[in-house]
PDB file of C-alpha atoms and ligand atoms in Angstrom:
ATOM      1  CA  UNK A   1      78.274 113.772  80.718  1.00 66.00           C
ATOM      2  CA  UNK A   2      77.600 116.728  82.491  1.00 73.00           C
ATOM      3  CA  UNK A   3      79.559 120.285  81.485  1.00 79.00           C
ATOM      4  CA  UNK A   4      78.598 123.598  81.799  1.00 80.00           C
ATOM      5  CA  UNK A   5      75.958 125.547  83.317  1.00 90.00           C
ATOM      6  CA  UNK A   6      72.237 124.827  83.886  1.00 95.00           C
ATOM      7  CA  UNK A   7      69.831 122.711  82.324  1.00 96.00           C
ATOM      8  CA  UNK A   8      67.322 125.314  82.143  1.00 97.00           C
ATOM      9  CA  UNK A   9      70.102 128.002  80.326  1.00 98.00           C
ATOM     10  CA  UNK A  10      71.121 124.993  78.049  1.00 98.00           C
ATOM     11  CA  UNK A  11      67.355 124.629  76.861  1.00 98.00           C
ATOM     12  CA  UNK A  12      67.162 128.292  76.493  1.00 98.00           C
ATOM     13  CA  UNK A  13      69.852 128.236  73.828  1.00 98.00           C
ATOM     14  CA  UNK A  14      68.811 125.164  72.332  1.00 98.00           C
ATOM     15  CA  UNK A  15      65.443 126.217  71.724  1.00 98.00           C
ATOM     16  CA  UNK A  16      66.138 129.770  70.784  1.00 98.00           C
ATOM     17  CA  UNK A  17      68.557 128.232  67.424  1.00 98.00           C
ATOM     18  CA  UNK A  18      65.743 125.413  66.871  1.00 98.00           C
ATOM     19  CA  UNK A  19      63.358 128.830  65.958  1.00 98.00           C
ATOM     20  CA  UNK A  20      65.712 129.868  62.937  1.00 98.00           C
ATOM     21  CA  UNK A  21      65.135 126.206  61.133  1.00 98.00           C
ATOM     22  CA  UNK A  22      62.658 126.513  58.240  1.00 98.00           C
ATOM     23  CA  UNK A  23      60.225 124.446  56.523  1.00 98.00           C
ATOM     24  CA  UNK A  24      62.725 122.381  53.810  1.00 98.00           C
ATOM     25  CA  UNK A  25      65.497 122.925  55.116  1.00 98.00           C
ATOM     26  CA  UNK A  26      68.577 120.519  55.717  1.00 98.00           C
ATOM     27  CA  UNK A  27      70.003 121.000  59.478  1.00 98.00           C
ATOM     28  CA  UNK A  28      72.840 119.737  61.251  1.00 98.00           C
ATOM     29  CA  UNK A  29      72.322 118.286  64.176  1.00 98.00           C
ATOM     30  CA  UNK A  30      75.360 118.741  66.880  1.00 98.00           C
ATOM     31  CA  UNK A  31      76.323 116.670  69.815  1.00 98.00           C
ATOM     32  CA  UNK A  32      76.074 117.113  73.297  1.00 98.00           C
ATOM     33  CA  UNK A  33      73.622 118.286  75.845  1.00 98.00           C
ATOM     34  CA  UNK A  34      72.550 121.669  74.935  1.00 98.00           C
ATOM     35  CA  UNK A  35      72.687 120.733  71.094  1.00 98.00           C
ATOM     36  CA  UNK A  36      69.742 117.804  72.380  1.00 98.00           C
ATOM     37  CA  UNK A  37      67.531 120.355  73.327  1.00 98.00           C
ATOM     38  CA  UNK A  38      67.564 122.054  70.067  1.00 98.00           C
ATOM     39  CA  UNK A  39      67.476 118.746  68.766  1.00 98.00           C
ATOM     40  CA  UNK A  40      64.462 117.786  70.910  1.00 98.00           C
ATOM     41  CA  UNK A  41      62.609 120.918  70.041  1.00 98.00           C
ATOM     42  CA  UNK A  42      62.600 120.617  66.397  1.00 98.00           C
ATOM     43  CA  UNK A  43      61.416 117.092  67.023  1.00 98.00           C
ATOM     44  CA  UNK A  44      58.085 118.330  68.279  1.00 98.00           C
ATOM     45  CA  UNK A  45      57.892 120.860  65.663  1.00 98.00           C
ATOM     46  CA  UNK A  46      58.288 117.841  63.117  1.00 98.00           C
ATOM     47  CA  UNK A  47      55.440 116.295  64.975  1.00 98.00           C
ATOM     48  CA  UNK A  48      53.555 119.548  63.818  1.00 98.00           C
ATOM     49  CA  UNK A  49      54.223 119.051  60.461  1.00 98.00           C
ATOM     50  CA  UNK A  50      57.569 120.942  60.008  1.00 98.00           C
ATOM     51  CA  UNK A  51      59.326 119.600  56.887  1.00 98.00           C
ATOM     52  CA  UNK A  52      63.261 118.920  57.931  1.00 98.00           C
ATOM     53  CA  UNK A  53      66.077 116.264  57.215  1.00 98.00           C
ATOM     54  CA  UNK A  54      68.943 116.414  59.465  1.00 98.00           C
ATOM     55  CA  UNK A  55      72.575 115.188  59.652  1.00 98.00           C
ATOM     56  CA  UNK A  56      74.188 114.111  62.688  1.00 98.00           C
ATOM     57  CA  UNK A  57      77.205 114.668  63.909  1.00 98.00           C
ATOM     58  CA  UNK A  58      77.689 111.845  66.322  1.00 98.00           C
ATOM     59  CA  UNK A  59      75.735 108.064  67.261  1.00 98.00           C
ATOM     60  CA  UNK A  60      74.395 110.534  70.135  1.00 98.00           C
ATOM     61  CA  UNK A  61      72.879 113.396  68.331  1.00 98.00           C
ATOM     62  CA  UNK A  62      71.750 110.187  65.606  1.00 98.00           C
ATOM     63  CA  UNK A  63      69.932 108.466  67.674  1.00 98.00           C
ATOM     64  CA  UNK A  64      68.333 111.061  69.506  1.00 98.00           C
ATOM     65  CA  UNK A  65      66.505 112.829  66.222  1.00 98.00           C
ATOM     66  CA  UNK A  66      65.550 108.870  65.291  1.00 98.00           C
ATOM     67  CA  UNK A  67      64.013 109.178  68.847  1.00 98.00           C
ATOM     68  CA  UNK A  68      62.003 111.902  68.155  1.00 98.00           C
ATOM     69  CA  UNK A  69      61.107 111.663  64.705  1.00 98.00           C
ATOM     70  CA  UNK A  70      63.618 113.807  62.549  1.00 98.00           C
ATOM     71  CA  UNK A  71      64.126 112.136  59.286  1.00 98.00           C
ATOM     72  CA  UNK A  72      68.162 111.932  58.346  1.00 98.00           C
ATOM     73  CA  UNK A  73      70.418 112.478  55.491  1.00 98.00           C
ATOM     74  CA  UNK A  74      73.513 112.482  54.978  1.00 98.00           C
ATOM     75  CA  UNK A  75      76.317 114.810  52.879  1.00 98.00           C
ATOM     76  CA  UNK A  76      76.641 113.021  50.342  1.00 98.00           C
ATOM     77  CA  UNK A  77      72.746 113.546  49.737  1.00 98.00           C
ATOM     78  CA  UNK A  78      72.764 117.015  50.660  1.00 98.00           C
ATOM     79  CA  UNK A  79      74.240 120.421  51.965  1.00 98.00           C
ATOM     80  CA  UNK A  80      72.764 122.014  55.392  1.00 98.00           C
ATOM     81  CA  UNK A  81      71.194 125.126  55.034  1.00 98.00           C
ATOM     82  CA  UNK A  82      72.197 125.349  59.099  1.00 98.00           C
ATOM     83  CA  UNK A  83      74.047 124.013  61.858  1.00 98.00           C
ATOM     84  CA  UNK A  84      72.891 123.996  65.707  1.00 98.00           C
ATOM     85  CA  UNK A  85      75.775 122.787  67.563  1.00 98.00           C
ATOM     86  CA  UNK A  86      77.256 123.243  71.388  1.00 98.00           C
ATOM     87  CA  UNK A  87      80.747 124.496  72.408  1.00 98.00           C
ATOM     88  CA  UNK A  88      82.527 124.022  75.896  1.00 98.00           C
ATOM     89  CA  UNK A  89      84.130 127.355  75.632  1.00 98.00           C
ATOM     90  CA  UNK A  90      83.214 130.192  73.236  1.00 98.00           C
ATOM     91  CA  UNK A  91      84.957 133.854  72.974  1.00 97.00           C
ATOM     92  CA  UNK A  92      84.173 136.388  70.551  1.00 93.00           C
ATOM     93  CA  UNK A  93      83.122 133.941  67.647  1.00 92.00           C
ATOM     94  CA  UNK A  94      85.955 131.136  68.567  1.00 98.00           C
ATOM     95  CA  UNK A  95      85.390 128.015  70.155  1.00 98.00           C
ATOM     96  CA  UNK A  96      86.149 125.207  71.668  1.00 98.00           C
ATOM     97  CA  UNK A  97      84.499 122.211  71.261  1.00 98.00           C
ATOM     98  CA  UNK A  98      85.051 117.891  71.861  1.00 98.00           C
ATOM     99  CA  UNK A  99      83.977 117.736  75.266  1.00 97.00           C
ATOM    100  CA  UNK A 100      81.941 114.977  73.636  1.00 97.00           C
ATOM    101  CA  UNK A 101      84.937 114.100  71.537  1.00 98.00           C
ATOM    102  CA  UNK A 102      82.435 114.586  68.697  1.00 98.00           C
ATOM    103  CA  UNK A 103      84.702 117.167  67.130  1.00 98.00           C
ATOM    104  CA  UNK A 104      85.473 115.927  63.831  1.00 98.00           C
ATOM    105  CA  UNK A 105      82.436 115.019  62.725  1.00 98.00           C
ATOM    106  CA  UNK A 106      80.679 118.440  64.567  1.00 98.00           C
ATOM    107  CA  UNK A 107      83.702 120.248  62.280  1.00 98.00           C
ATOM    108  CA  UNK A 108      82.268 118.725  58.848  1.00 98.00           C
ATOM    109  CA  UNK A 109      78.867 119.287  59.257  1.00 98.00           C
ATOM    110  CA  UNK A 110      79.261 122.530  60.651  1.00 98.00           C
ATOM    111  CA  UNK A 111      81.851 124.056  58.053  1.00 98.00           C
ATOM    112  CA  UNK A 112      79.363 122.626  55.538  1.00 98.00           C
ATOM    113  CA  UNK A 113      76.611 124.236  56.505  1.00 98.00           C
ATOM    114  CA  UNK A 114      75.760 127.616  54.856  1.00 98.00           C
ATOM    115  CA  UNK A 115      75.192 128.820  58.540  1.00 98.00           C
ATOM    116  CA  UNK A 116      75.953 128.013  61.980  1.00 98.00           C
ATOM    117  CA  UNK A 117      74.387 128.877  64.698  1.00 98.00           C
ATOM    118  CA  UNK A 118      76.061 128.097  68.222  1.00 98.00           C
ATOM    119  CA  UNK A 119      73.794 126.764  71.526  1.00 98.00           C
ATOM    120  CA  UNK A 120      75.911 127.585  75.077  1.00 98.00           C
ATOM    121  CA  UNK A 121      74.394 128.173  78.488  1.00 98.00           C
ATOM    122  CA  UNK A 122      76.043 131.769  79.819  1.00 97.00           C
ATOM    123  CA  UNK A 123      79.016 129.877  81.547  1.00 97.00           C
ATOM    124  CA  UNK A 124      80.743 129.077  78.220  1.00 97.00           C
ATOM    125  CA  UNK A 125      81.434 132.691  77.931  1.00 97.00           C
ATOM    126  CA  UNK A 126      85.475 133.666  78.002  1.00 97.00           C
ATOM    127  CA  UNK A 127      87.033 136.724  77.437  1.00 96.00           C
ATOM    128  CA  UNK A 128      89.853 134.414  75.785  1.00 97.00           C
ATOM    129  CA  UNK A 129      89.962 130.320  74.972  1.00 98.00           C
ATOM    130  CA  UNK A 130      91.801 128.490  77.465  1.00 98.00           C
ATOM    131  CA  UNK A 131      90.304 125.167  78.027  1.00 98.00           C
ATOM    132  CA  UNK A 132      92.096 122.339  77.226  1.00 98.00           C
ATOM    133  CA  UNK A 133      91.842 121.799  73.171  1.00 98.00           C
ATOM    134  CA  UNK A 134      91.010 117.764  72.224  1.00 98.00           C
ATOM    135  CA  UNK A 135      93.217 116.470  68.970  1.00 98.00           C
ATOM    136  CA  UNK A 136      91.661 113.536  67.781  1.00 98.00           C
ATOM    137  CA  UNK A 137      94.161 111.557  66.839  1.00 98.00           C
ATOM    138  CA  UNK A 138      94.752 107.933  64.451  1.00 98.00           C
ATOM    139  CA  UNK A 139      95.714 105.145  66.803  1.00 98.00           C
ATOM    140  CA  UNK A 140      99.546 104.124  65.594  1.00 98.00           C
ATOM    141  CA  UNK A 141     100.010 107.675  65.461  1.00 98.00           C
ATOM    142  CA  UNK A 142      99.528 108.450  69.755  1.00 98.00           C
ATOM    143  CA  UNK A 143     102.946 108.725  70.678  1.00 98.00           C
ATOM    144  CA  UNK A 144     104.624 110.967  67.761  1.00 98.00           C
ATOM    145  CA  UNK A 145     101.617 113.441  67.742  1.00 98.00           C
ATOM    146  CA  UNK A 146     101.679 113.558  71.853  1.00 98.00           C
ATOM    147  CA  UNK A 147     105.631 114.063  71.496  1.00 98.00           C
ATOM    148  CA  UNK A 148     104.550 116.989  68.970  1.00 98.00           C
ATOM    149  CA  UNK A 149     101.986 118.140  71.059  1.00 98.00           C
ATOM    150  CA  UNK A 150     104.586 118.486  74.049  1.00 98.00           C
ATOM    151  CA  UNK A 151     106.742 120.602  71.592  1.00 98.00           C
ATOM    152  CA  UNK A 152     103.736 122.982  70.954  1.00 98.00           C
ATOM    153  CA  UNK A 153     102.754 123.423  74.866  1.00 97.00           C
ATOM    154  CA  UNK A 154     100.162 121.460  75.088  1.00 98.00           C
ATOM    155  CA  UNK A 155     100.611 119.251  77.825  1.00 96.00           C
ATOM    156  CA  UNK A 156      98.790 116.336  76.210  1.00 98.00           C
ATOM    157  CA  UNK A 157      96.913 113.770  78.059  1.00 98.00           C
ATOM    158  CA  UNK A 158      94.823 110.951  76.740  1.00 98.00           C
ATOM    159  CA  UNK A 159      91.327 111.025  77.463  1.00 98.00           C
ATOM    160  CA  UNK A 160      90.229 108.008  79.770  1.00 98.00           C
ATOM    161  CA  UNK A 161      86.648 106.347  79.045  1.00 97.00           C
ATOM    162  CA  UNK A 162      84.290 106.845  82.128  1.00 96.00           C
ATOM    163  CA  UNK A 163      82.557 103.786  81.939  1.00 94.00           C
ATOM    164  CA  UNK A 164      84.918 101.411  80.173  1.00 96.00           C
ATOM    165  CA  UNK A 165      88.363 100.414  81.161  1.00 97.00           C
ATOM    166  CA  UNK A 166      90.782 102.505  79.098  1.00 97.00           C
ATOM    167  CA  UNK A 167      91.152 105.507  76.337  1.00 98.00           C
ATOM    168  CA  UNK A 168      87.590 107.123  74.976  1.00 98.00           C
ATOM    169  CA  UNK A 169      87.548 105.719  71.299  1.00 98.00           C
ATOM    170  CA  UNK A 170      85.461 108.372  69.236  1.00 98.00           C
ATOM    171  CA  UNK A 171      82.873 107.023  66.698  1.00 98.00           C
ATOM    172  CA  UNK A 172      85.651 107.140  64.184  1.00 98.00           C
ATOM    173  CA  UNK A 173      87.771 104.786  66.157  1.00 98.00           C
ATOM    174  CA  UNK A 174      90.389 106.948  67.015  1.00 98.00           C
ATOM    175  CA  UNK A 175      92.147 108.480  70.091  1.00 98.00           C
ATOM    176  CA  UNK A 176      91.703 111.575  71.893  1.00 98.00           C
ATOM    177  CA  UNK A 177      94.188 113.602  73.442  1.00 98.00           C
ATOM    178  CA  UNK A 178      93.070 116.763  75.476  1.00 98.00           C
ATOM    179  CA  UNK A 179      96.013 119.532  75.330  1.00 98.00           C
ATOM    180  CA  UNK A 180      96.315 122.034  77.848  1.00 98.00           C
ATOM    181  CA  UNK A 181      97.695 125.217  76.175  1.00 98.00           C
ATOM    182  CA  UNK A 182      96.576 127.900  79.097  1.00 98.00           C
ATOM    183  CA  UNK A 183      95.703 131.410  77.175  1.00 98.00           C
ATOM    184  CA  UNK A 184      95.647 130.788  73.756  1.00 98.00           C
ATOM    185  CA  UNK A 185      96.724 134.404  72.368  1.00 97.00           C
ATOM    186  CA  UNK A 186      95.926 133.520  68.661  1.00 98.00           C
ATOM    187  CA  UNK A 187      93.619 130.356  68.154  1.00 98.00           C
ATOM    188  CA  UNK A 188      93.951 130.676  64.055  1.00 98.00           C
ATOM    189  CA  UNK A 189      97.618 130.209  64.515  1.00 98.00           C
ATOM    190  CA  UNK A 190      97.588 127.070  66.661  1.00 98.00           C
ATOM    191  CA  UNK A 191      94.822 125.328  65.118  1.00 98.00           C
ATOM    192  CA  UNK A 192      96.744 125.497  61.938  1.00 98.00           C
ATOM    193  CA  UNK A 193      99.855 124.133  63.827  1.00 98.00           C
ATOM    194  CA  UNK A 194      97.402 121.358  65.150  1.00 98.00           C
ATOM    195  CA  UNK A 195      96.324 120.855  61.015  1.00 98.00           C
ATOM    196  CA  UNK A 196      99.680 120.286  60.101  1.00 98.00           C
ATOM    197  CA  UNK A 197     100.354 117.108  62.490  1.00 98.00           C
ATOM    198  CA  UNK A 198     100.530 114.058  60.565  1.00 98.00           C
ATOM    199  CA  UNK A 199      97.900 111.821  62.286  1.00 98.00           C
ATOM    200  CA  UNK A 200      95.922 114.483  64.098  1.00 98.00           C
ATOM    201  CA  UNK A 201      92.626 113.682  62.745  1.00 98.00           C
ATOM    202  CA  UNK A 202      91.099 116.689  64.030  1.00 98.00           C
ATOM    203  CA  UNK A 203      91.334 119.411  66.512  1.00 98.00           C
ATOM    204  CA  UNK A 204      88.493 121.143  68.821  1.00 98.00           C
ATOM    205  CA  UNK A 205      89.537 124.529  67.801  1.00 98.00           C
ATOM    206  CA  UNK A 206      86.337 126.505  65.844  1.00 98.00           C
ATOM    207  CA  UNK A 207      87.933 129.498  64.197  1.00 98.00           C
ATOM    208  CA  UNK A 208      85.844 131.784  62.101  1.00 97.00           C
ATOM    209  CA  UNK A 209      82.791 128.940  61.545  1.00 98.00           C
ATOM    210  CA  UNK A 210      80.351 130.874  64.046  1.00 98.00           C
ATOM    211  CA  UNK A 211      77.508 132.965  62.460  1.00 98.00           C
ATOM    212  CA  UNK A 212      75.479 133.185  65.492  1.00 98.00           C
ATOM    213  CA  UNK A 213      75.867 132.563  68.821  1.00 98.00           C
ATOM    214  CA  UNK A 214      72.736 131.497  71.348  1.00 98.00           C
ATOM    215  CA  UNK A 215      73.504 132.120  74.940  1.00 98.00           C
ATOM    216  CA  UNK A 216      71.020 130.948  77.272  1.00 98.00           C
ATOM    217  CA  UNK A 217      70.761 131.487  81.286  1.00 97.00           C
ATOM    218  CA  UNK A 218      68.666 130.973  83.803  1.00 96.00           C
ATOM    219  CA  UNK A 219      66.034 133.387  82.959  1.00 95.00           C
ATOM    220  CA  UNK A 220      67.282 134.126  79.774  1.00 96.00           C
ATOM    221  CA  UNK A 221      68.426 133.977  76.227  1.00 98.00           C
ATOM    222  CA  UNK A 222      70.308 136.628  73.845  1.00 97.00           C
ATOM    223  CA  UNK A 223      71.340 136.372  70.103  1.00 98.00           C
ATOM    224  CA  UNK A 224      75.276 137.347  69.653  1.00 96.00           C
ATOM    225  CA  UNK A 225      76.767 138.009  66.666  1.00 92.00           C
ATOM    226  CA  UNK A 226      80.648 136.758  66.903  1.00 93.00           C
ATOM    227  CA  UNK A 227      82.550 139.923  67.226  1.00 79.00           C
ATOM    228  CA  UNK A 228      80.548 140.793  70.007  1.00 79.00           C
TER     229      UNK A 228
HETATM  230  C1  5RP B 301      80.842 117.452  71.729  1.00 62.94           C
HETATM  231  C2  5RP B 301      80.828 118.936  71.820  1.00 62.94           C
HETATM  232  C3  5RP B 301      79.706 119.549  72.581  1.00 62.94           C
HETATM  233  O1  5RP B 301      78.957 120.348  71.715  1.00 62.94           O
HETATM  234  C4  5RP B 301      80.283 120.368  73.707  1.00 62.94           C
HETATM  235  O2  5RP B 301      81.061 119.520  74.536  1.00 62.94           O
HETATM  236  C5  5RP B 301      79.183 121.025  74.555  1.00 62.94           C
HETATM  237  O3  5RP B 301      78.463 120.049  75.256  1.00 62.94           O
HETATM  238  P1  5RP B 301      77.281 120.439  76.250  1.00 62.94           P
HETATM  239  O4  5RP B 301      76.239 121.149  75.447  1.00 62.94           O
HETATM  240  O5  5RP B 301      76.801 119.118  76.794  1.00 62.94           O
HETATM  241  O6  5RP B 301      77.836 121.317  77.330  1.00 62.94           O
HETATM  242  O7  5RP B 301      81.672 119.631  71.318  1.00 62.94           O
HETATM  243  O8  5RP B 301      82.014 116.992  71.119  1.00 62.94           O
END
């Protein structure tokens, strides 16, 4: 699905975090578009005899690095040395992220990793989050977390598939409902409040997991750090 900016500022970004990967090293492997062109890139540089296993973080970014040749682990095999993974909103070092409703699994991997590195065209920029956050959520537990959700101020509504009648069901088999919060003045606070549901599998909220962000554009790419 398309979100965000340009293709070109997506590659950018993607190839820019694809240069920090190492011979040896353990990578995961995030979801979405701008994540594939990382994904793509160290693909070819496998072809070139870099030495890599990666971990994915969705049946998207899995099949893709089968695609191009990166050989996969898994963590209970192994720890990444470093994450590449997309956001649909970043500000300061905060994100946003489960536009693919890949979130849960993107958290894991990413948290794991000894560093991650975040791949956004220039349009994911924000002086302060204030998309709408996705809580993946169990099934039988829908209406009590949306009621909760309410409560909090998020305005919850359930994600519709695109291309099949009904809900998206994430690769975990679960539900996904995307909560419109407006402004969110402290994104630590809220996420925790989001933790604390029972049956909230996960929330899109990134606090304090950024090491790097890559932000590509048109013509082109710059290295933040996540205060910045
Ligand atoms: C998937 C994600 C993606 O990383 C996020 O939606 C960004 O996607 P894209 O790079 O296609 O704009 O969080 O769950």
């Amino acid at each position: 699905m398309k979100r965000g900016g340009s293709d070109e500022a997506k590659r950018r970004a993607g190839e820019s975090a694809a240069e920090a990967v190492a011979d040896g090293m353990v990578v995961g492997l995030g979801t979405g578009s701008t994540a594939a062109h990382a994904i793509r890139a160290l693909g070819r540089a496998v072809d070139s005899g870099l030495d890599i296993e990666g971990i994915p973080t969705s049946y998207q970014s899995r099949d893709l690095a089968r695609d191009v040749g990166i050989p996969l682990t898994t963590l209970d095999e192994a720890t990444p040395d470093l994450a590449i993974d997309g956001a649909d909103q970043v500000a300061g070092g905060d994100l946003i992220k489960g536009g693919g409703a890949a979130h849960a699994r993107e958290k894991i991997v990413d948290a794991a990793a000894d560093r991650f590195l975040v791949v956004a065209d220039d349009s994911k920029l924000t002086d302060r989050l204030s998309a709408p956050v996705p809580v993946e959520v169990l099934p039988d537990a829908r209406e009590p977390v949306a009621d909760r959700l309410g409560d909090l101020g998020g305005d919850p509504e359930l994600r519709a598939a695109e291309r099949k009648d009904g809900p998206v069901v994430t690769d975990n088999g679960n539900l996904v409902l995307d909560c419109d919060f407006g402004e969110i003045d402290d994104p630590a606070a809220l996420g925790s409040d989001l933790s604390a549901l029972p049956g909230v599998v996960e929330h899109g909220l990134f606090v304090g997991l950024a090491d790097e962000i890559h932000v590509g554009s048109d013509d082109d790419v710059t290295v933040r750090q996540p205060g910045e």
